[in-house]
Short mmCIF file of C-alpha atoms and ligand atoms in Angstrom, two decimals:
data_model
loop_
_atom_site.label_atom_id
_atom_site.label_comp_id
_atom_site.label_asym_id
_atom_site.label_seq_id
_atom_site.Cartn_x
_atom_site.Cartn_y
_atom_site.Cartn_z
CA MET H 65 18.73 -10.06 -14.40
CA LEU H 66 19.70 -6.71 -13.13
CA ALA H 67 21.42 -6.37 -16.41
CA LEU H 68 18.37 -7.24 -18.22
CA MET H 69 16.25 -4.56 -16.20
CA GLN H 70 18.77 -2.08 -17.24
CA ARG H 71 18.79 -2.71 -20.94
CA THR H 72 14.75 -2.67 -20.43
CA LEU H 73 15.29 0.94 -18.96
CA ALA H 74 17.58 2.05 -21.52
CA VAL H 75 15.36 1.05 -24.35
CA LEU H 76 12.60 2.68 -22.87
CA ALA H 77 14.59 5.99 -22.36
CA LEU H 78 15.48 5.99 -25.92
CA ALA H 79 12.17 5.46 -26.91
CA THR H 80 11.03 8.49 -25.08
CA LEU H 81 14.11 10.57 -27.02
CA LEU H 82 12.67 9.54 -30.45
CA LEU H 83 9.09 10.07 -29.96
CA PRO H 84 8.02 13.35 -31.12
CA SER H 85 6.11 15.70 -28.39
CA ILE H 86 2.51 15.03 -28.37
CA ALA H 87 1.66 16.95 -25.44
CA ALA H 88 -1.38 19.29 -25.85
CA ALA H 89 -0.96 23.06 -24.79
CA GLN H 90 -1.20 23.45 -20.94
CA GLU H 91 -2.90 26.39 -19.35
CA ILE H 92 -1.58 28.07 -16.46
CA GLY H 93 -3.01 26.97 -13.04
CA GLU H 94 -3.20 23.36 -14.42
CA CYS H 95 -1.49 20.38 -12.84
CA ILE H 96 0.55 17.99 -14.68
CA THR H 97 2.67 14.99 -14.14
CA LEU H 98 6.65 14.81 -15.21
CA THR H 99 7.75 12.01 -17.88
CA PRO H 100 11.36 11.38 -16.30
CA ARG H 101 13.81 9.90 -18.55
CA ARG H 102 15.02 7.20 -16.22
CA PRO H 103 13.76 6.43 -12.92
CA GLY H 104 15.48 8.10 -9.69
CA LEU H 105 16.89 11.33 -11.44
CA GLY H 106 14.74 14.16 -10.62
CA ILE H 107 13.81 16.64 -13.40
CA PRO H 108 15.99 19.72 -14.04
CA LEU H 109 14.56 23.03 -13.30
CA HIS H 110 16.05 25.85 -15.61
CA THR H 111 16.25 29.52 -14.69
CA GLN H 112 15.04 30.29 -18.60
CA ALA H 113 12.89 28.68 -20.85
CA GLY H 114 14.69 27.19 -23.87
CA VAL H 115 18.20 27.24 -22.03
CA ASN H 116 19.49 24.08 -21.46
CA SER H 117 22.31 25.36 -19.06
CA TRP H 118 21.36 23.86 -15.46
CA GLU H 119 21.58 25.27 -12.13
CA GLY H 120 21.40 22.12 -9.96
CA GLU H 121 17.77 21.92 -8.69
CA ARG H 122 15.54 18.92 -9.61
CA VAL H 123 11.68 18.06 -8.96
CA PRO H 124 11.53 14.60 -7.77
CA VAL H 125 10.18 12.48 -10.56
CA ASP H 126 7.02 11.42 -9.01
CA SER H 127 5.94 14.93 -8.63
CA ILE H 128 2.67 16.75 -9.63
CA VAL H 129 3.71 20.31 -10.75
CA THR H 130 1.62 23.43 -11.12
CA VAL H 131 1.98 25.15 -14.50
CA VAL H 132 2.60 29.09 -13.55
CA GLN H 133 3.97 30.27 -17.13
CA THR H 134 4.00 29.03 -20.53
CA HIS H 135 6.48 29.87 -23.73
CA ASP H 136 6.56 29.73 -27.24
CA SER H 137 9.11 27.12 -27.35
CA GLY H 138 6.79 24.78 -25.42
CA TRP H 139 8.71 25.10 -22.16
CA LEU H 140 6.84 25.48 -18.93
CA ARG H 141 7.42 27.32 -15.95
CA VAL H 142 6.37 25.13 -13.14
CA ARG H 143 6.26 25.24 -9.14
CA PHE H 144 6.37 22.24 -6.99
CA ASP H 145 6.25 23.23 -2.91
CA ALA H 146 9.08 25.92 -2.83
CA LEU H 147 10.51 24.94 -6.03
CA GLU H 148 10.02 26.86 -9.37
CA GLY H 149 11.67 26.66 -12.69
CA TRP H 150 11.32 25.93 -16.48
CA ILE H 151 11.35 22.24 -17.61
CA SER H 152 11.55 21.37 -21.15
CA THR H 153 9.06 19.89 -23.07
CA ARG H 154 10.52 16.57 -23.30
CA TYR H 155 9.48 16.43 -19.58
CA ILE H 156 5.95 17.48 -19.97
CA GLY H 157 3.44 14.41 -18.88
CA ASP H 158 -0.38 14.44 -18.70
CA VAL H 159 -2.63 17.13 -17.02
CA VAL H 160 -4.02 15.84 -13.65
CA PRO H 161 -6.11 16.70 -10.83
CA CYS H 162 -4.17 19.28 -8.62
CA LEU H 163 -3.22 18.18 -5.28
CA THR H 164 -5.07 20.08 -2.67
CA THR H 165 -3.07 22.09 0.05
CA THR H 166 -3.58 19.09 2.41
CA GLY H 167 -1.67 16.79 -0.41
CA LEU H 168 -4.78 14.90 -1.44
CA ILE H 169 -5.97 14.65 -4.71
CA ASP H 170 -9.16 16.44 -4.98
CA THR H 171 -11.43 14.10 -6.72
CA GLY H 172 -14.84 16.28 -6.11
CA SER H 173 -16.34 13.15 -5.02
CA SER H 174 -19.23 13.77 -2.73
CA GLU H 175 -19.73 10.47 -0.59
CA GLN H 176 -17.78 10.06 2.23
CA VAL H 177 -15.85 6.76 2.85
CA CYS H 178 -13.67 5.38 4.99
CA ARG H 179 -10.66 3.75 2.63
CA ILE H 180 -9.08 0.54 4.07
CA ALA H 181 -5.92 -0.82 2.31
CA THR H 182 -4.01 -4.18 2.73
CA TRP H 183 -0.31 -3.75 1.51
CA ASN H 184 2.63 -6.13 2.03
CA ILE H 185 5.52 -3.47 1.84
CA GLU H 186 8.10 -6.03 1.25
CA TRP H 187 10.76 -6.33 3.74
CA PHE H 188 10.43 -2.83 4.92
CA LYS H 189 13.58 -2.58 6.90
CA ASP H 190 16.40 -0.32 6.21
CA GLY H 191 19.76 -1.73 4.66
CA LYS H 192 17.76 -4.76 3.54
CA SER H 193 18.25 -5.84 0.16
CA ARG H 194 15.01 -7.55 -1.65
CA GLY H 195 13.76 -9.34 -4.20
CA PHE H 196 13.00 -13.00 -2.60
CA PRO H 197 12.29 -15.57 -3.84
CA GLU H 198 12.98 -14.91 -7.63
CA LEU H 199 15.83 -11.95 -7.15
CA ILE H 200 18.62 -13.25 -4.84
CA GLY H 201 22.49 -13.04 -4.50
CA ASP H 202 23.81 -10.62 -7.23
CA GLU H 203 20.50 -10.15 -8.71
CA ALA H 204 18.57 -9.05 -5.26
CA LEU H 205 17.15 -5.36 -5.37
CA PRO H 206 19.19 -2.73 -3.45
CA ALA H 207 17.88 -1.66 0.15
CA ARG H 208 15.55 1.20 -0.16
CA THR H 209 16.63 4.94 -0.28
CA SER H 210 15.06 7.91 1.24
CA ASP H 211 13.57 8.76 -1.98
CA ASP H 212 11.82 5.50 -2.15
CA PHE H 213 10.37 6.20 1.47
CA GLY H 214 8.83 9.42 -0.23
CA PHE H 215 7.64 7.48 -3.27
CA ILE H 216 5.85 4.86 -0.90
CA ALA H 217 4.27 8.10 0.68
CA LYS H 218 3.44 9.51 -2.15
CA ALA H 219 1.24 6.06 -3.12
CA ILE H 220 -0.32 6.09 -0.06
CA ILE H 221 -1.49 9.65 -0.41
CA THR H 222 -2.80 8.96 -4.17
CA MET H 223 -4.93 6.15 -2.89
CA GLU H 224 -6.61 8.62 -0.51
CA VAL H 225 -6.61 5.61 2.19
CA GLU H 226 -7.50 6.25 5.62
CA LEU H 227 -6.33 3.02 7.38
CA LEU H 228 -3.58 0.36 6.05
CA LEU H 229 -2.98 -2.96 7.16
CA LEU H 230 0.45 -3.56 6.50
CA GLN H 231 2.82 -6.64 6.34
CA GLU H 232 6.56 -7.55 6.38
CA ILE H 233 7.12 -4.49 8.61
CA HIS H 234 10.42 -4.24 10.48
CA GLY H 235 9.79 -3.63 14.15
CA ASP H 236 11.60 -4.30 17.25
CA ASP H 237 10.90 -3.90 21.20
CA ILE H 238 12.10 -1.27 23.13
CA GLU H 239 11.61 -0.62 27.00
CA VAL H 240 9.54 2.44 27.94
CA GLU H 241 9.08 3.23 31.44
CA GLY H 242 9.52 -0.61 32.73
CA GLU H 243 7.11 -1.87 29.70
CA TRP H 244 8.20 -3.60 26.37
CA VAL H 245 6.72 -1.57 23.59
CA ALA H 246 7.03 -2.62 19.91
CA HIS H 247 8.07 0.07 17.52
CA SER H 248 9.08 0.65 14.21
CA PRO H 249 11.97 3.10 13.15
CA GLU H 250 10.98 2.57 9.44
CA LEU H 251 7.34 3.23 10.03
CA GLU H 252 7.92 6.41 12.00
CA ARG H 253 10.12 7.68 9.17
CA LEU H 254 7.34 7.31 6.57
CA ILE H 255 4.98 8.85 9.06
CA SER H 256 7.35 11.88 9.34
CA ILE H 257 7.26 12.11 5.62
CA LEU H 258 3.19 11.38 5.30
CA ASN H 259 2.74 14.31 7.82
CA ASN H 260 5.06 16.69 6.05
CA GLN H 261 3.21 15.98 2.68
CA SER H 262 -0.15 16.44 4.34
CA GLY H 263 0.67 19.34 6.15
CA ALA H 264 -0.93 17.81 9.49
CA THR H 265 0.55 15.73 12.36
CA SER H 266 -1.89 13.12 11.63
CA TRP H 267 -0.51 9.50 10.95
CA ASP H 268 -0.22 7.02 13.79
CA TYR H 269 0.42 3.52 13.77
CA ARG H 270 0.66 0.15 15.77
CA ILE H 271 2.97 -2.78 15.25
CA GLY H 272 2.77 -6.48 16.45
CA THR H 273 5.23 -7.86 18.73
CA THR H 274 5.48 -11.53 16.86
CA GLY H 275 7.25 -12.07 13.72
CA ARG H 276 10.67 -11.05 14.45
CA ASP H 277 11.93 -8.64 11.51
CA GLN H 278 8.80 -9.02 9.50
CA ARG H 279 5.72 -7.93 11.51
CA LEU H 280 2.20 -6.96 10.98
CA ALA H 281 1.08 -3.13 11.52
CA PHE H 282 -1.76 -0.69 11.20
CA LEU H 283 -1.03 2.58 9.68
CA TRP H 284 -3.81 5.05 9.70
CA ASP H 285 -5.04 8.95 9.37
CA THR H 286 -6.34 10.08 12.69
CA ARG H 287 -7.81 13.04 11.00
CA THR H 288 -10.31 10.66 9.33
CA VAL H 289 -10.07 7.26 11.28
CA GLY H 290 -9.64 6.66 15.21
CA LEU H 291 -8.35 3.64 16.68
CA GLU H 292 -10.46 2.40 19.76
CA TRP H 293 -8.17 -0.26 20.72
CA TRP H 294 -6.07 -3.37 19.61
CA CYS H 295 -4.79 -6.62 20.40
CA GLU H 296 -2.68 -9.16 19.03
CA ALA H 297 -3.86 -12.72 18.96
CA ALA H 298 -1.85 -15.54 20.62
CA LEU H 299 -3.04 -18.74 18.55
CA PRO H 300 -1.19 -22.19 18.57
CA SER H 301 1.15 -22.38 16.08
CA ASP H 302 1.89 -25.77 14.95
CA ARG H 303 3.75 -26.90 11.89
CA VAL H 304 1.76 -27.95 9.04
CA ASN H 305 3.05 -28.78 5.62
CA GLY H 306 6.53 -28.08 7.38
CA LYS H 307 5.79 -24.27 8.25
CA GLU H 308 4.41 -22.65 11.41
CA LEU H 309 0.94 -21.73 11.17
CA PHE H 310 1.72 -18.36 12.40
CA ASP H 311 5.35 -16.97 12.37
CA ARG H 312 3.51 -13.84 13.24
CA GLN H 313 -0.03 -13.61 15.25
CA PRO H 314 -3.07 -11.79 13.48
CA ILE H 315 -3.42 -8.35 15.14
CA VAL H 316 -7.03 -6.98 15.47
CA GLY H 317 -8.07 -3.11 15.62
CA MET H 318 -11.11 -1.57 16.39
CA PHE H 319 -11.53 1.75 14.36
CA SER H 320 -14.24 4.37 13.72
CA CYS H 321 -14.70 6.61 10.88
CA PHE H 322 -15.22 10.35 11.23
CA LYS H 323 -17.26 12.63 9.21
CA ASP H 324 -16.70 16.41 9.78
CA GLY H 325 -15.16 15.44 13.05
CA LEU H 326 -17.83 13.44 14.25
CA GLU H 327 -17.24 9.66 15.32
CA MET H 328 -19.69 7.62 13.11
CA ASN H 329 -19.62 3.75 12.35
CA ASP H 330 -16.89 1.54 13.56
CA PHE H 331 -15.45 -1.74 12.52
CA ILE H 332 -12.83 -4.41 13.36
CA ALA H 333 -9.86 -4.78 11.24
CA VAL H 334 -7.69 -8.22 11.30
CA ASN H 335 -4.42 -8.26 9.55
CA LEU H 336 -3.22 -11.59 8.64
CA HIS H 337 -0.20 -13.02 6.78
CA LEU H 338 -0.10 -16.42 6.31
CA ALA H 339 2.46 -18.93 5.68
CA SER H 340 4.88 -18.26 2.37
CA GLY H 341 6.38 -21.05 0.28
CA GLN H 342 4.80 -23.31 -1.95
CA ARG H 343 2.01 -26.03 -1.55
CA ASN H 344 0.63 -24.64 1.82
CA ALA H 345 -3.12 -25.24 1.34
CA LYS H 346 -3.59 -27.39 4.18
CA ASN H 347 -1.52 -25.03 6.56
CA HIS H 348 -3.71 -22.07 5.28
CA ASP H 349 -6.62 -23.87 5.67
CA MET H 350 -6.09 -24.62 9.45
CA ALA H 351 -4.65 -21.30 10.06
CA MET H 352 -7.85 -19.33 8.57
CA GLN H 353 -9.83 -22.07 10.57
CA ARG H 354 -8.34 -20.83 13.82
CA VAL H 355 -8.26 -17.19 13.16
CA LEU H 356 -12.23 -17.55 12.48
CA GLU H 357 -12.74 -19.61 15.56
CA TRP H 358 -10.56 -16.70 17.38
CA ILE H 359 -12.80 -14.23 16.14
CA GLU H 360 -15.81 -16.11 17.46
CA LEU H 361 -14.40 -16.81 20.90
CA GLU H 362 -13.45 -13.23 21.07
CA ARG H 363 -16.78 -11.82 20.44
CA GLY H 364 -18.50 -14.58 22.18
CA GLN H 365 -16.42 -13.63 25.69
CA ASP H 366 -16.88 -9.67 24.41
CA ASN H 367 -13.18 -9.59 24.56
CA CYS H 368 -11.09 -7.88 22.02
CA ILE H 369 -14.20 -7.96 19.62
CA PRO H 370 -17.13 -6.45 21.39
CA SER H 371 -20.43 -9.05 21.21
CA ASP H 372 -22.31 -6.58 19.32
CA GLU H 373 -19.84 -5.85 16.59
CA LEU H 374 -20.59 -7.56 13.44
CA ASP H 375 -18.94 -5.19 10.97
CA ILE H 376 -15.26 -6.73 10.21
CA VAL H 377 -12.67 -6.73 7.56
CA ILE H 378 -10.02 -9.30 7.32
CA GLY H 379 -7.02 -8.26 5.01
CA GLY H 380 -3.49 -9.51 4.08
CA ASP H 381 -0.97 -11.34 2.19
CA LEU H 382 -2.54 -15.03 2.41
CA ASN H 383 0.21 -16.44 0.32
CA ALA H 384 -2.67 -18.41 -1.54
CA SER H 385 -4.66 -17.73 -4.30
CA ARG H 386 -8.15 -18.37 -4.96
CA PHE H 387 -7.85 -19.08 -8.52
CA ASP H 388 -4.98 -21.56 -8.95
CA THR H 389 -4.95 -25.40 -8.36
CA TRP H 390 -3.58 -25.67 -4.73
CA ASP H 391 -6.92 -25.29 -3.83
CA GLU H 392 -7.57 -24.11 -0.08
CA ASP H 393 -10.92 -24.68 1.10
CA PHE H 394 -11.36 -21.61 3.05
CA TRP H 395 -12.31 -19.57 0.40
CA ASP H 396 -15.60 -21.29 -0.29
CA THR H 397 -16.16 -21.97 3.42
CA MET H 398 -15.89 -18.49 4.02
CA GLU H 399 -18.38 -17.39 1.48
CA SER H 400 -21.03 -20.12 2.23
CA GLY H 401 -21.09 -18.73 5.88
CA SER H 402 -20.81 -15.32 6.87
CA TRP H 403 -18.23 -13.43 4.80
CA ASP H 404 -17.39 -12.34 1.26
CA VAL H 405 -14.51 -12.86 -0.35
CA LEU H 406 -14.02 -9.52 -2.36
CA ALA H 407 -12.30 -11.64 -5.36
CA ASP H 408 -15.01 -13.94 -6.95
CA ASP H 409 -13.49 -14.55 -10.39
CA THR H 410 -10.45 -13.96 -12.22
CA THR H 411 -11.47 -10.42 -13.21
CA TYR H 412 -9.73 -9.96 -9.97
CA PRO H 413 -6.12 -9.32 -10.83
CA GLY H 414 -2.77 -10.05 -9.82
CA THR H 415 -1.45 -8.82 -6.61
CA ARG H 416 2.28 -9.62 -6.84
CA LEU H 417 4.84 -8.32 -9.43
CA ARG H 418 7.36 -10.81 -10.24
CA ALA H 419 10.67 -10.21 -11.79
CA ASP H 420 10.82 -12.23 -14.89
CA PRO H 421 9.51 -10.86 -17.16
CA PRO H 422 10.40 -7.72 -15.28
CA GLY H 423 7.29 -6.42 -13.44
CA SER H 424 4.84 -8.89 -14.78
CA LEU H 425 1.81 -9.69 -12.71
CA VAL H 426 1.97 -13.46 -11.53
CA SER H 427 0.28 -14.48 -8.37
CA THR H 428 -3.17 -13.36 -6.85
CA ILE H 429 -2.33 -13.46 -3.13
CA ASP H 430 -3.59 -10.53 -1.27
CA TYR H 431 -7.25 -10.08 -0.28
CA LEU H 432 -9.54 -8.13 1.46
CA ILE H 433 -12.65 -10.35 3.17
CA VAL H 434 -15.32 -8.59 4.88
CA SER H 435 -18.35 -9.95 6.87
CA LYS H 436 -21.82 -10.30 5.44
CA GLY H 437 -25.45 -10.78 6.62
CA THR H 438 -27.92 -8.69 8.56
CA GLY H 439 -26.03 -5.88 10.28
CA ALA H 440 -22.45 -6.87 8.82
CA LEU H 441 -20.63 -4.83 6.29
CA GLN H 442 -21.08 -6.16 2.90
CA GLY H 443 -24.19 -4.94 1.19
CA ASP H 444 -24.62 -2.22 3.70
CA GLU H 445 -21.30 -0.13 4.30
CA VAL H 446 -19.65 -2.22 1.63
CA THR H 447 -20.84 -2.23 -2.21
CA MET H 448 -17.68 -3.03 -3.89
CA THR H 449 -17.91 -7.04 -4.62
CA HIS H 450 -14.10 -7.06 -5.43
CA GLY H 451 -11.32 -5.35 -3.66
CA HIS H 452 -9.44 -2.77 -6.04
CA VAL H 453 -6.11 -3.67 -6.70
CA ARG H 454 -4.06 -0.62 -7.39
CA HIS H 455 -2.80 -1.04 -10.57
CA ASP H 456 -3.32 2.88 -10.92
CA LEU H 457 -0.33 3.12 -8.91
CA LEU H 458 1.72 1.74 -11.87
CA ALA H 459 1.12 4.86 -13.68
CA LEU H 460 2.36 6.97 -11.15
CA PRO H 461 4.56 9.64 -12.82
CA SER H 462 7.80 8.49 -11.64
CA ILE H 463 7.11 4.76 -13.05
CA SER H 464 5.71 5.43 -16.38
CA ASN H 465 8.33 3.26 -17.36
CA SER H 466 6.89 0.23 -15.88
CA ALA H 467 5.81 -2.01 -12.82
CA LEU H 468 9.53 -2.80 -12.58
CA THR H 469 10.34 0.49 -10.98
CA PHE H 470 7.32 0.08 -8.70
CA ARG H 471 8.88 -3.34 -7.57
CA LEU H 472 12.31 -1.34 -7.14
CA ARG H 473 10.94 1.30 -5.06
CA ALA H 474 8.04 -0.03 -3.09
CA SER H 475 7.18 -3.51 -3.19
CA ASP H 476 6.26 -6.59 -4.95
CA HIS H 477 3.10 -6.40 -3.70
CA MET H 478 0.45 -3.99 -5.00
CA PRO H 479 -2.14 -2.53 -2.36
CA VAL H 480 -5.73 -3.40 -2.44
CA THR H 481 -8.30 -1.19 -1.05
CA VAL H 482 -11.89 -1.35 -0.36
CA ASP H 483 -14.27 1.72 0.67
CA VAL H 484 -16.51 1.48 3.72
CA ARG H 485 -19.48 3.85 3.55
CA ILE H 486 -19.69 6.57 6.45
CA THR H 487 -23.04 5.90 8.08
CA ASP H 488 -24.46 5.88 11.42
CA ASP H 489 -23.39 3.29 13.52
CA THR H 490 -25.81 0.06 13.48
CA ASP H 491 -24.09 -2.29 15.68
C1 NAG S 751 8.92 18.43 3.70
O1 NAG S 751 8.88 18.81 2.62
C2 NAG S 751 9.56 20.21 2.38
C3 NAG S 751 9.10 20.02 0.65
O2 NAG S 751 8.76 19.05 -0.17
C4 NAG S 751 11.05 19.30 2.08
O3 NAG S 751 11.91 20.63 1.40
C5 NAG S 751 11.54 19.05 3.57
O4 NAG S 751 12.97 18.54 3.36
C6 NAG S 751 10.46 17.88 4.02
N1 NAG S 751 10.90 17.79 5.46
C7 NAG S 751 11.00 16.67 5.89
C8 NAG S 751 11.52 16.53 7.41
O5 NAG S 751 10.94 15.63 5.07
C1 NAG S 752 3.68 -17.91 -1.95
O1 NAG S 752 5.13 -17.57 -1.48
C2 NAG S 752 6.19 -18.37 -2.27
C3 NAG S 752 7.37 -17.37 -1.76
O2 NAG S 752 7.51 -17.74 -0.39
C4 NAG S 752 5.98 -18.30 -3.62
O3 NAG S 752 6.94 -18.79 -4.21
C5 NAG S 752 4.54 -18.88 -4.11
O4 NAG S 752 4.44 -18.74 -5.36
C6 NAG S 752 3.56 -18.15 -3.27
N1 NAG S 752 2.31 -18.54 -3.71
C7 NAG S 752 1.30 -18.20 -4.55
C8 NAG S 752 -0.02 -18.84 -4.62
O5 NAG S 752 1.41 -17.15 -5.25
#
């Protein structure tokens, strides 16, 4: 399998070499992407235009660089952070919006939203090879490098997301002043990269205590979202279809959105990862029923969910497809009740990348579900009817050569996002 991937990449690299340069003239001050000839290797920066000797500095492949000088040869002098140098024409990609000084892409959009993502960052643990269930043994994908962490940070910043519901995150428990606290070394490292890229110490996280090495976590940007409190469910976890209902307990957070530093509307986020494996419809139905009953119970008792809070988003890896033949009942039960599954027909695309053929999308298992009805999210703060499966990330510069690189560097799952309009709090 890996041999096939390498061949595919080699063919792609060759195709890039043979293609004539079709880049339009770039202007000074514009920002461009880079087109690497193979993933992982940075783009060489030369000291003189048109001269191929190379001093040893490289820009990371997924960078967006600013053009600072042009040359008759077509080479461009570019700047990326503190680095500056000439790049040859073969690496020149597309003109794109520049990153602002905060590291965010300036889209010029005026309406302010809280953007929420669900993302299973496959086996986010140092030293772990990945690829289950397709790529095992010799074919398993290597453990992530620190460059891969940078790539994941770049994906998060590109999505302009303020809160992420993450699955498969490594965490362990440490004793702090006599109390056991769950923490994640990997998320802490990712946060240091995010903070570095955004130029502010603004990212924070919480991780659940259950699920052994693959837990659930919240990750958010404190500049735009605040955590009010969070809790972890303790639902009875029977074995159904031979699998625990909850290998990891759902985690629930109450967050509020900020506008110009003021606290505006708040909402409850429920992060779920249902049982993996095949033919789990009965397991998934029972798990979802328990989660929904738990939400009602908590709200009824004014416990983890305040009794008047109607804005709820459930997100996660449900390992269930709304569109396959192993029909879970919960989709339609929820839709006919007070929930809107943000995926109504097969225009909702695949969310998981499989390995064979490399990078193809196979299953549609990651979802966002929002509360609906008077005072709830749908129709008021949320107007999207489908979650946004972030296939745009597959076009990030460093992975111009396929979804396979996304899987190698980030995950077999694509993130899905939904926008919550920032408005006065009505509940
Ligand atoms: C922060 O970013 C700069 C510029 O990209 C880089 O040189 C530096 O190593 C980064 N620091 C950390 C701690 O990642
Ligand atoms: C659920 O996960 C298993 C791997 O554990 C996978 O084989 C199966 O196809 C997934 N279900 C769906 C609907 O994709």
